[in-house]
Coordinates of C-alpha atoms in Angstrom, one line a residue:
Chain A
M1 CA 28.0 -0.4 -0.5
H2 CA 24.7 -1.2 1.1
D3 CA 24.7 2.1 3.0
K4 CA 25.0 4.3 -0.2
N5 CA 21.8 5.7 -1.9
I6 CA 20.4 5.0 -5.3
R7 CA 22.1 8.0 -6.8
E8 CA 25.3 7.3 -5.4
L9 CA 25.0 3.5 -6.6
S10 CA 24.1 4.8 -10.2
E11 CA 27.2 7.0 -10.1
G12 CA 29.3 4.1 -8.8
L13 CA 28.0 1.9 -11.6
K14 CA 28.5 4.7 -14.4
S15 CA 32.1 5.1 -13.3
K16 CA 32.9 1.5 -13.1
A17 CA 33.7 1.4 -9.3
F18 CA 31.5 -1.6 -9.3
S19 CA 29.4 -3.6 -11.7
S20 CA 25.7 -4.5 -11.3
L21 CA 26.9 -8.0 -10.8
E22 CA 29.0 -7.4 -7.9
L23 CA 26.4 -4.9 -6.4
T24 CA 23.5 -7.6 -6.9
E25 CA 25.7 -10.5 -5.5
S26 CA 26.6 -8.2 -2.4
F27 CA 22.8 -7.4 -1.6
L28 CA 22.0 -11.2 -2.2
N29 CA 24.7 -12.2 0.4
R30 CA 23.3 -9.5 2.8
I31 CA 19.8 -10.9 2.5
D32 CA 21.1 -14.5 2.8
R33 CA 22.8 -13.2 6.1
L34 CA 20.5 -11.1 7.7
D35 CA 16.7 -11.6 6.4
P36 CA 16.3 -14.5 8.5
S37 CA 16.0 -12.4 11.5
I38 CA 13.9 -9.7 9.6
N39 CA 11.7 -12.0 7.4
A40 CA 11.4 -9.0 5.0
F41 CA 11.4 -11.2 1.8
I42 CA 8.9 -13.9 1.0
T43 CA 10.6 -14.9 -2.3
V44 CA 14.2 -14.2 -3.2
T45 CA 15.0 -14.8 -6.8
P46 CA 18.6 -14.9 -7.3
E47 CA 18.9 -16.4 -10.7
K48 CA 16.6 -13.9 -12.2
A49 CA 18.6 -11.3 -10.3
L50 CA 22.0 -12.4 -11.6
A51 CA 20.8 -12.4 -14.9
A52 CA 19.2 -9.1 -15.1
A53 CA 22.6 -7.7 -13.5
K54 CA 24.6 -9.2 -16.4
A55 CA 22.3 -7.6 -19.0
A56 CA 22.5 -4.3 -16.9
D57 CA 26.4 -4.6 -16.9
V58 CA 26.3 -5.1 -20.7
A59 CA 23.9 -1.9 -21.4
L60 CA 26.4 0.0 -18.8
S61 CA 29.4 -1.0 -20.9
E62 CA 27.5 -0.3 -24.2
G63 CA 26.4 3.2 -23.1
T64 CA 22.8 2.5 -23.4
A65 CA 22.1 2.5 -19.7
G66 CA 19.5 4.9 -17.9
P67 CA 20.0 6.2 -14.3
L68 CA 18.4 3.1 -13.0
T69 CA 20.2 0.5 -15.0
G70 CA 21.7 -2.1 -12.7
I71 CA 20.3 -0.8 -9.3
P72 CA 18.7 -3.6 -7.2
I73 CA 15.3 -3.2 -6.0
A74 CA 12.5 -5.5 -4.7
Q75 CA 9.0 -5.7 -5.4
K76 CA 6.1 -5.8 -2.7
D77 CA 4.5 -9.4 -3.2
I78 CA 1.4 -7.5 -4.3
F79 CA 2.6 -6.9 -7.9
C80 CA 2.3 -9.8 -10.2
T81 CA 5.6 -11.0 -11.6
E82 CA 5.8 -13.3 -14.6
G83 CA 6.9 -16.7 -13.6
V84 CA 7.4 -15.7 -9.7
R85 CA 5.2 -16.5 -6.7
S86 CA 2.8 -13.6 -6.2
S87 CA 1.3 -14.4 -3.0
C88 CA -0.2 -11.0 -1.7
G89 CA 1.1 -12.4 1.7
S90 CA -1.5 -14.9 1.7
K91 CA -2.2 -18.7 2.0
M92 CA -4.9 -18.1 -0.8
L93 CA -2.1 -17.0 -3.3
D94 CA 0.8 -19.1 -1.8
Q95 CA 1.0 -21.4 -5.0
F96 CA -0.1 -18.6 -7.3
I97 CA 2.9 -18.1 -10.2
S98 CA 1.5 -15.2 -11.9
P99 CA 1.4 -15.5 -15.7
Y100 CA 2.0 -11.8 -16.6
N101 CA 3.7 -8.5 -15.2
A102 CA 2.1 -5.9 -13.5
T103 CA 2.8 -2.7 -15.3
V104 CA 4.9 -1.0 -12.4
V105 CA 7.1 -4.4 -12.5
D106 CA 7.5 -4.0 -16.5
R107 CA 8.3 -0.4 -16.4
L108 CA 10.9 -0.8 -13.6
N109 CA 12.3 -3.7 -15.4
A110 CA 12.3 -1.6 -18.5
A111 CA 14.3 1.1 -16.7
G112 CA 17.0 -1.5 -16.0
T113 CA 16.6 -2.4 -12.5
V114 CA 17.3 -5.7 -11.0
M115 CA 14.9 -7.2 -9.0
L116 CA 16.1 -9.2 -5.9
G117 CA 12.7 -10.8 -5.0
K118 CA 9.3 -10.4 -3.5
L119 CA 8.4 -8.5 -0.2
N120 CA 6.4 -9.6 2.9
M121 CA 3.2 -7.5 3.6
D122 CA 0.0 -7.8 5.6
E123 CA -2.2 -10.4 4.0
F124 CA -3.9 -8.5 1.1
A125 CA -2.4 -5.4 2.2
M126 CA -4.7 -5.5 5.2
G127 CA -3.1 -4.5 8.2
S128 CA -1.0 -2.0 9.9
S129 CA 1.9 -4.1 11.5
N130 CA 2.6 -7.0 9.1
E131 CA 1.2 -9.4 11.6
T132 CA -1.5 -10.7 9.2
S133 CA 1.2 -12.0 6.8
F134 CA 0.7 -16.0 6.0
Y135 CA 4.5 -15.9 6.1
G136 CA 4.8 -14.6 9.4
P137 CA 5.4 -11.1 10.7
V138 CA 8.4 -8.9 9.4
K139 CA 10.6 -7.4 12.5
N140 CA 11.4 -3.7 12.5
P141 CA 15.4 -3.6 12.1
W142 CA 15.5 -0.8 14.7
N143 CA 14.1 -3.0 17.5
L144 CA 13.4 -6.8 16.6
E145 CA 10.6 -6.6 19.3
T146 CA 8.4 -4.2 17.5
V147 CA 6.4 -4.2 14.0
P148 CA 7.7 -2.4 10.9
G149 CA 4.3 -1.1 10.4
G150 CA 2.0 -2.0 7.4
S151 CA 1.2 -3.2 4.9
S152 CA 4.4 -2.5 3.0
G153 CA 6.4 -3.4 6.2
G154 CA 8.6 -5.8 4.2
S155 CA 9.6 -2.9 2.0
A156 CA 10.0 -0.6 4.6
A157 CA 12.2 -3.3 6.9
A158 CA 14.2 -4.4 3.7
I159 CA 15.3 -0.9 2.9
A160 CA 16.0 0.3 6.6
A161 CA 18.2 -3.1 7.0
R162 CA 20.0 -2.0 3.6
L163 CA 18.8 -5.5 2.2
V164 CA 18.0 -3.2 -0.8
P165 CA 18.3 0.4 -1.8
G166 CA 14.9 0.7 -2.9
A167 CA 11.4 -0.9 -3.2
T168 CA 7.6 -0.7 -4.3
G169 CA 5.1 -0.4 -1.7
T170 CA 1.3 0.2 -2.0
D171 CA -1.0 2.6 0.0
T172 CA -4.7 2.3 0.4
G173 CA -5.0 3.7 4.0
G174 CA -1.3 4.7 4.9
S175 CA 0.5 1.3 3.9
I176 CA 3.3 3.3 2.4
R177 CA 3.8 6.1 4.8
Q178 CA 3.2 4.4 8.1
P179 CA 5.7 1.8 7.4
A180 CA 8.4 4.2 6.3
S181 CA 7.7 6.2 9.5
F182 CA 8.2 3.2 11.6
C183 CA 11.3 2.0 9.9
G184 CA 12.9 5.3 9.2
I185 CA 13.0 5.8 5.7
T186 CA 11.4 7.9 3.0
G187 CA 8.1 6.8 0.9
I188 CA 5.5 8.5 -1.3
K189 CA 2.0 7.8 -2.1
P190 CA 1.4 9.4 -5.3
T191 CA -2.2 11.3 -6.5
Y192 CA -4.7 8.5 -7.3
G193 CA -4.4 7.4 -10.9
L194 CA -0.8 8.5 -11.4
V195 CA 0.7 4.9 -11.1
S196 CA -1.0 2.1 -12.8
R197 CA -2.9 -0.3 -11.1
W198 CA -2.6 -3.1 -13.7
G199 CA -1.3 -6.3 -12.1
M200 CA -1.4 -5.0 -8.4
I201 CA -3.6 -7.2 -6.6
A202 CA -6.8 -5.2 -5.8
F203 CA -7.9 -4.2 -2.2
A204 CA -9.9 -1.3 -2.5
S205 CA -9.7 0.1 -5.9
S206 CA -10.9 3.6 -5.3
L207 CA -8.3 4.1 -2.8
D208 CA -5.3 1.8 -3.9
Q209 CA -2.1 3.5 -5.1
A210 CA 1.3 2.3 -5.8
G211 CA 4.6 4.4 -4.9
P212 CA 8.3 4.2 -4.4
M213 CA 10.1 3.8 -0.9
A214 CA 13.7 4.4 -0.5
K215 CA 16.2 5.9 1.9
T216 CA 15.8 9.6 0.3
A217 CA 13.2 11.7 -1.5
E218 CA 15.7 12.0 -4.3
D219 CA 15.7 7.9 -4.7
C220 CA 11.9 8.4 -4.6
A221 CA 11.8 10.7 -7.4
W222 CA 14.1 8.4 -9.4
L223 CA 11.9 5.4 -9.0
L224 CA 8.3 7.3 -9.3
E225 CA 9.9 8.8 -12.6
A226 CA 10.0 5.2 -13.8
M227 CA 6.8 3.9 -12.3
A228 CA 4.4 6.8 -13.0
G229 CA 2.4 7.5 -16.2
F230 CA -0.8 6.6 -18.2
D231 CA -1.6 3.0 -18.8
P232 CA -4.6 2.1 -21.0
K233 CA -4.9 -1.0 -18.9
D234 CA -6.1 0.7 -15.8
S235 CA -9.4 2.2 -16.3
T236 CA -8.7 4.9 -13.7
S237 CA -5.3 5.7 -14.8
I238 CA -4.7 9.3 -15.5
E239 CA -3.9 10.9 -19.1
R240 CA -1.5 13.6 -18.4
P241 CA 2.0 14.7 -19.7
K242 CA 4.8 12.7 -18.0
E243 CA 6.7 14.6 -15.4
I244 CA 10.5 14.6 -14.6
Y245 CA 10.6 14.1 -10.9
S246 CA 14.3 13.9 -10.8
Q247 CA 14.8 17.4 -11.8
G248 CA 14.1 20.7 -9.6
L249 CA 14.6 18.9 -6.5
D250 CA 16.8 21.6 -5.4
N251 CA 14.3 24.5 -6.0
S252 CA 14.3 27.2 -3.4
L253 CA 11.4 26.7 -0.5
Q254 CA 11.5 30.6 -0.4
G255 CA 7.6 31.5 0.0
L256 CA 6.4 27.9 0.6
R257 CA 3.2 28.1 2.6
I258 CA 3.0 25.2 5.0
G259 CA -0.3 24.4 6.7
L260 CA -0.6 22.7 10.2
P261 CA -3.9 21.2 10.7
K262 CA -4.7 21.4 14.4
E263 CA -6.5 17.9 14.1
F264 CA -3.0 16.5 13.6
F265 CA -1.8 17.7 17.0
G266 CA -4.4 16.9 19.3
E267 CA -5.0 14.4 21.8
G268 CA -3.4 10.9 21.2
L269 CA -0.1 12.2 19.6
D270 CA 2.9 11.3 21.2
P271 CA 4.7 14.3 22.9
D272 CA 8.1 13.0 21.5
I273 CA 6.5 13.1 18.1
H274 CA 5.0 16.5 18.5
Q275 CA 8.4 17.7 19.4
A276 CA 10.2 16.3 16.5
I277 CA 7.7 17.5 14.0
Q278 CA 7.9 21.1 15.3
T279 CA 11.8 20.9 15.1
A280 CA 11.6 19.6 11.5
I281 CA 9.2 22.3 10.6
G282 CA 11.6 25.0 12.1
E283 CA 14.3 23.5 9.7
I284 CA 11.8 24.1 6.7
E285 CA 11.1 27.7 7.9
K286 CA 14.7 28.5 8.0
L287 CA 14.8 27.5 4.3
G288 CA 12.3 30.2 3.4
A289 CA 8.8 28.6 4.2
T290 CA 6.0 30.1 6.5
V291 CA 3.7 28.3 8.7
K292 CA 0.0 28.8 9.1
A293 CA -2.6 27.0 11.5
I294 CA -5.4 25.4 9.4
S295 CA -8.2 23.1 10.1
L296 CA -9.5 20.1 8.3
P297 CA -12.8 19.6 10.5
H298 CA -14.1 16.4 9.1
M299 CA -10.9 14.7 9.7
H300 CA -12.3 12.4 12.7
L301 CA -14.9 10.8 10.2
S302 CA -12.0 9.3 8.1
G303 CA -11.7 6.1 9.9
P304 CA -15.2 5.4 9.9
A305 CA -15.4 6.2 6.3
Y306 CA -12.5 4.2 5.1
Y307 CA -13.7 1.3 7.1
V308 CA -16.8 1.3 5.0
V309 CA -15.4 2.0 1.6
A310 CA -12.4 -0.2 1.9
P311 CA -14.0 -3.4 3.4
A312 CA -17.0 -2.8 0.9
E313 CA -14.6 -2.7 -2.1
C314 CA -12.2 -5.4 -0.5
S315 CA -15.4 -7.9 -0.5
S316 CA -16.0 -7.4 -4.1
N317 CA -12.6 -7.7 -5.3
L318 CA -11.8 -10.8 -3.2
A319 CA -15.0 -12.5 -4.5
R320 CA -12.9 -13.5 -7.4
L321 CA -10.7 -15.9 -5.3
D322 CA -13.1 -19.1 -5.5
G323 CA -10.9 -22.0 -5.6
V324 CA -11.8 -22.6 -9.3
R325 CA -9.5 -20.7 -11.6
Y326 CA -6.3 -19.9 -9.4
G327 CA -5.4 -20.0 -6.0
Y328 CA -6.1 -22.0 -3.1
R329 CA -8.7 -25.2 -3.4
A330 CA -10.4 -26.8 -0.5
E331 CA -9.9 -30.6 -0.4
N332 CA -12.9 -33.0 -1.4
P333 CA -15.7 -30.5 -1.6
K334 CA -18.9 -32.1 -1.3
D335 CA -20.5 -29.5 -3.7
L336 CA -20.0 -26.2 -5.3
K337 CA -21.2 -24.2 -2.4
D338 CA -18.5 -26.3 0.0
L339 CA -16.0 -25.8 -2.6
Y340 CA -16.4 -21.9 -2.6
M341 CA -17.1 -21.7 1.3
R342 CA -14.2 -23.8 2.5
S343 CA -11.7 -22.6 -0.2
R344 CA -12.2 -19.0 1.1
G345 CA -12.6 -20.2 4.8
E346 CA -9.4 -21.9 4.8
G347 CA -7.5 -19.5 2.2
F348 CA -7.9 -16.2 3.8
G349 CA -6.9 -15.3 7.3
A350 CA -8.9 -13.4 10.2
E351 CA -8.2 -9.9 9.4
V352 CA -9.0 -10.6 5.7
K353 CA -12.4 -12.4 6.6
R354 CA -13.3 -9.5 9.2
R355 CA -13.1 -7.2 6.2
I356 CA -15.0 -9.4 3.7
L357 CA -17.6 -9.7 6.5
I358 CA -17.9 -6.1 7.3
G359 CA -17.9 -5.0 3.4
T360 CA -20.4 -7.8 2.7
Y361 CA -22.9 -6.4 5.2
A362 CA -22.3 -3.0 4.4
L363 CA -23.2 -3.9 0.8
S364 CA -26.1 -6.0 1.6
A365 CA -29.5 -5.4 0.6
G366 CA -31.3 -2.5 2.6
Y367 CA -28.0 -1.1 3.7
Y368 CA -26.4 0.6 0.9
D369 CA -27.4 4.0 1.6
A370 CA -26.7 3.6 5.2
Y371 CA -23.1 2.8 4.6
Y372 CA -21.6 2.9 1.2
L373 CA -23.3 5.9 -0.2
K374 CA -22.9 7.9 3.4
A375 CA -19.2 7.1 3.3
Q376 CA -18.8 8.4 -0.2
K377 CA -20.6 11.8 0.9
I378 CA -18.4 11.9 3.8
R379 CA -15.6 11.3 1.5
R380 CA -16.7 14.3 -0.4
L381 CA -16.7 16.5 2.9
I382 CA -13.2 15.4 3.6
S383 CA -11.8 16.2 0.2
D384 CA -13.6 19.5 0.3
D385 CA -11.7 20.2 3.7
F386 CA -8.4 19.6 1.9
K387 CA -9.4 22.0 -1.2
K388 CA -10.2 24.5 1.1
A389 CA -7.0 24.3 2.9
F390 CA -5.1 24.0 -0.6
E391 CA -6.4 27.7 -1.4
E392 CA -4.2 28.9 1.6
V393 CA -1.1 26.8 1.7
D394 CA 0.9 24.6 -0.4
V395 CA 1.8 21.7 1.5
I396 CA 0.3 20.4 5.0
M397 CA 2.5 18.9 7.6
G398 CA 1.9 16.8 10.4
P399 CA 2.8 13.3 12.1
T400 CA 2.4 10.3 10.0
S401 CA 1.4 8.0 12.6
P402 CA 0.6 8.9 16.3
S403 CA 3.1 6.6 17.8
V404 CA 6.4 5.2 17.2
A405 CA 6.7 1.4 16.1
F406 CA 4.5 -0.8 18.7
Q407 CA 5.4 -4.2 20.0
F408 CA 4.2 -7.4 18.5
G409 CA 0.8 -8.4 20.0
E410 CA 0.2 -5.0 21.4
K411 CA -2.7 -4.2 19.0
S412 CA -3.2 -7.3 17.2
Q413 CA -6.3 -8.5 19.1
D414 CA -8.0 -5.3 19.0
P415 CA -9.2 -4.1 15.4
I416 CA -10.2 -0.5 16.2
A417 CA -6.9 0.1 18.2
M418 CA -5.0 -1.1 15.0
Y419 CA -7.1 1.0 12.7
L420 CA -6.5 4.2 14.8
S421 CA -2.5 3.6 13.9
D422 CA -3.4 5.0 10.5
I423 CA -5.3 7.9 11.7
Y424 CA -3.5 10.5 10.2
T425 CA -2.9 8.9 6.7
I426 CA -6.3 7.5 5.6
A427 CA -8.2 11.0 4.8
V428 CA -5.1 11.3 2.0
N429 CA -6.4 8.2 0.4
L430 CA -9.9 9.3 0.7
A431 CA -9.5 12.3 -0.9
G432 CA -6.9 10.8 -3.5
L433 CA -3.9 13.3 -2.7
P434 CA -0.5 12.5 -2.7
G435 CA 1.2 12.1 0.7
M436 CA 5.0 11.3 1.8
S437 CA 6.6 10.2 5.0
V438 CA 10.1 11.5 5.7
P439 CA 12.2 10.4 8.8
V440 CA 12.6 13.4 11.3
G441 CA 13.9 11.9 14.6
F442 CA 13.9 9.4 17.0
S443 CA 12.1 8.5 20.2
K444 CA 13.2 5.5 22.4
G445 CA 15.5 4.4 19.7
L446 CA 12.6 4.3 17.0
P447 CA 12.3 6.3 14.0
I448 CA 9.6 9.1 13.7
G449 CA 8.0 10.0 10.3
M450 CA 6.8 13.3 9.3
Q451 CA 3.8 13.2 6.7
L452 CA 3.8 15.9 4.0
I453 CA 0.5 16.0 1.8
G454 CA 0.3 18.1 -1.3
N455 CA -2.5 19.2 -3.8
Y456 CA -3.4 16.7 -6.7
F457 CA -0.2 16.3 -8.8
S458 CA 2.2 17.9 -6.6
E459 CA 4.4 15.0 -6.2
H460 CA 7.2 17.4 -7.6
R461 CA 6.4 20.1 -4.9
L462 CA 6.5 17.4 -2.0
L463 CA 9.7 15.6 -3.3
N464 CA 11.4 19.0 -3.5
V465 CA 10.6 20.0 0.3
A466 CA 11.6 16.5 1.3
H467 CA 14.7 16.8 -0.6
R468 CA 15.7 20.1 0.8
Y469 CA 14.9 19.1 4.2
Q470 CA 17.1 16.1 3.8
G471 CA 19.8 18.5 2.5
V472 CA 20.0 19.9 6.1
T473 CA 19.4 17.0 8.3
D474 CA 20.8 13.7 8.5
W475 CA 17.8 11.4 9.8
H476 CA 17.4 9.5 6.4
Q477 CA 21.0 8.6 6.8
Q478 CA 20.8 6.8 10.2
S479 CA 20.7 2.9 9.8
P480 CA 20.1 0.4 12.6
T481 CA 23.1 -1.9 13.8
L482 CA 22.2 -5.4 12.8
Chain B
M1 CA -25.1 -1.4 17.3
S2 CA -24.4 -5.0 17.8
L3 CA -24.4 -7.9 15.2
T4 CA -25.9 -11.3 16.4
S5 CA -24.2 -14.7 15.8
D6 CA -27.2 -15.5 13.4
E7 CA -26.4 -12.0 11.5
V8 CA -22.7 -13.1 11.1
N9 CA -23.7 -16.6 9.7
R10 CA -26.1 -14.9 7.2
I11 CA -23.2 -12.5 6.3
A12 CA -20.6 -15.3 5.8
F13 CA -23.0 -17.2 3.5
L14 CA -23.5 -14.2 1.6
A15 CA -19.9 -13.9 1.3
R16 CA -19.3 -17.6 0.7
L17 CA -17.0 -17.5 3.5
A18 CA -16.8 -20.8 6.0
I19 CA -16.2 -19.5 9.5
D20 CA -15.2 -21.9 12.2
P21 CA -18.4 -22.2 14.4
D22 CA -16.3 -21.8 17.6
K23 CA -15.2 -18.5 16.3
I24 CA -18.7 -16.9 15.2
D25 CA -19.2 -15.2 18.7
A26 CA -15.6 -13.7 18.6
Y27 CA -16.5 -12.4 15.0
A28 CA -19.8 -11.0 16.2
K29 CA -17.9 -9.0 19.0
D30 CA -15.2 -7.7 16.6
L31 CA -17.8 -6.7 14.0
S32 CA -19.9 -5.1 16.2
G33 CA -17.2 -3.1 17.5
I34 CA -16.3 -1.9 14.2
M35 CA -19.8 -1.2 13.1
N36 CA -20.0 1.1 16.4
F37 CA -16.7 2.9 15.1
I38 CA -18.4 3.4 11.6
D39 CA -21.4 4.6 13.0
E40 CA -20.1 8.0 13.9
M41 CA -20.9 8.9 10.2
S42 CA -24.6 8.8 10.9
A43 CA -24.3 11.5 13.2
I44 CA -23.6 13.9 10.3
D45 CA -26.1 15.6 8.2
T46 CA -25.0 14.6 4.5
E47 CA -28.4 15.6 2.8
N48 CA -27.3 17.7 0.4
V49 CA -23.8 16.2 -0.2
L50 CA -22.7 14.9 -3.7
P51 CA -21.2 11.5 -3.0
M52 CA -17.6 11.0 -4.3
A53 CA -16.8 8.0 -6.5
H54 CA -13.6 9.2 -7.7
P55 CA -10.8 11.7 -6.3
L56 CA -10.9 13.6 -9.6
D57 CA -14.4 13.0 -10.5
Q58 CA -13.1 11.3 -13.4
A59 CA -15.7 9.3 -15.8
Q60 CA -14.6 5.9 -17.0
R61 CA -12.8 6.0 -20.1
L62 CA -13.9 4.7 -23.2
R63 CA -11.7 2.8 -25.8
P64 CA -12.3 1.8 -29.6
D65 CA -14.0 -1.6 -30.0
E66 CA -10.8 -3.6 -31.1
V67 CA -9.5 -7.0 -29.9
T68 CA -6.4 -6.1 -27.8
E69 CA -5.8 -9.2 -25.7
P70 CA -4.5 -12.6 -27.1
N71 CA -5.8 -15.7 -26.1
Q72 CA -3.8 -17.2 -23.4
R73 CA -6.0 -20.2 -22.3
E74 CA -3.1 -22.5 -21.6
A75 CA -1.2 -20.0 -19.6
F76 CA -4.1 -19.3 -17.4
Q77 CA -5.1 -22.9 -17.2
K78 CA -1.8 -24.0 -15.8
I79 CA -2.2 -22.2 -12.8
A80 CA -5.7 -23.5 -12.1
P81 CA -6.2 -25.9 -9.4
N82 CA -8.2 -28.6 -11.3
V83 CA -8.5 -28.5 -15.2
E84 CA -9.3 -31.2 -17.9
A85 CA -9.6 -31.2 -21.5
G86 CA -9.4 -27.3 -21.3
L87 CA -11.8 -27.1 -18.7
Y88 CA -12.2 -25.9 -15.2
L89 CA -13.5 -28.5 -13.2
V90 CA -16.0 -28.2 -10.1
P91 CA -18.3 -30.5 -8.2
K92 CA -21.3 -31.6 -10.2
V93 CA -24.0 -28.9 -10.1
I94 CA -27.0 -30.5 -12.2
E95 CA -28.0 -34.2 -11.4

């Protein structure tokens, strides 16, 4: 049952091959048995899950069920869930029981999904390996000695290990796509503003975007359809007609124009990954697409611009965590300053502190123009490169990450080396475009991901391309031996 | 560029973030490395480039001035580390 994708599970529920209760119990048992060695979950919520499953079974028998009714999912622990700990992977929020639901959580609940629990992640989504989590690192199910990627590493590992068929993730600089790539699953980061940020604990507000992760592009389409849409509670939510992502997935790729940026295939790219991407693009050409060489000349500046914008915004967002209204509070503060300083010093881990310090420095008096404003101008140059590229091509393709999953400790002592594992994904967030990662092969037993980047609001097209590719390949069906 | 330990202490105070004194030098080294990485931007001429604050250049949306949020004081104070008589407690600020 656990190897089935969401569409197959939905068909099984509709045909009464199994009930949502049986399905939910089966996944909960699997989590009990396998998660101790993977550590994908921070919190498992069996009582709530079983209650939701029973409600789903009623809806299924009464004929009021939608496509996702009764399907088990899990939420990244960055999303606020009413009455359930919402830790964001941090000691700071270890005791934080959210008084309300994130809009994404409300929408997935309303669609009838059954939440099994909350997934591990890098602390406040700051990291590319899940090693910064207060709850310990998640292990990559393909090789327990390697990282699952980050920050949505718990989501990716849980799906790869077949502990849950679908999950939410968030992506500020690659946090859906890079772990999807490392764990051999499919994930999509939508256009900035498509999915509500309400109740999603803020990291860098001008970059953060939530999206679905699952085994297949089709499952991602179903989940995205439930998650996306205008939300008046999010001031940057986009008002536009709702799209039906689950329809048109089989559309022809005849005449699709693929752009291959030379900057994605240069120095530093693992040759096995290069080969796998070429082969995957060959498959898509056989489906009717054509390929064109393009250039994104400001690509190399995306890392530097990101490491100003993201820390600056995080230093501002995380200022709210002061030990007074909620979250960790230091013992016996001698005065108010001591309360603030020690609550934050003891509550945050090393990487979060580094980013708060960088951001505070960049925003401090006299430095604004040199750093934040400069980075926003670089953002424009990067965005203009994409704009120009999309005059000539429909989808840009390349690797998701320059390497496959690396070993624990390999990069955790060197912040810059860690930052470079997101080198191909960051520019997409700076421009606010949709991006996707799809499994396209293996190197040394570890999955390889291909990145698909589209123009604003082209999620439908990206999902269509990925779905057609998955129709002629079986990389997305491979699962690790556990 | 490189950040000195004094500068790290100054920034940490601005951020109200206690840093273990033994670790200040390590932070100074890491932050200097990151600032060097960032400094690649300074070589680019951006004189006539418009800064991008929002990917779709969207302005903040306005809404009618109506009360939409109910009072949830009890729910919010239930999760606070230290409250009394409906107030959040902090160490004494004024003598």
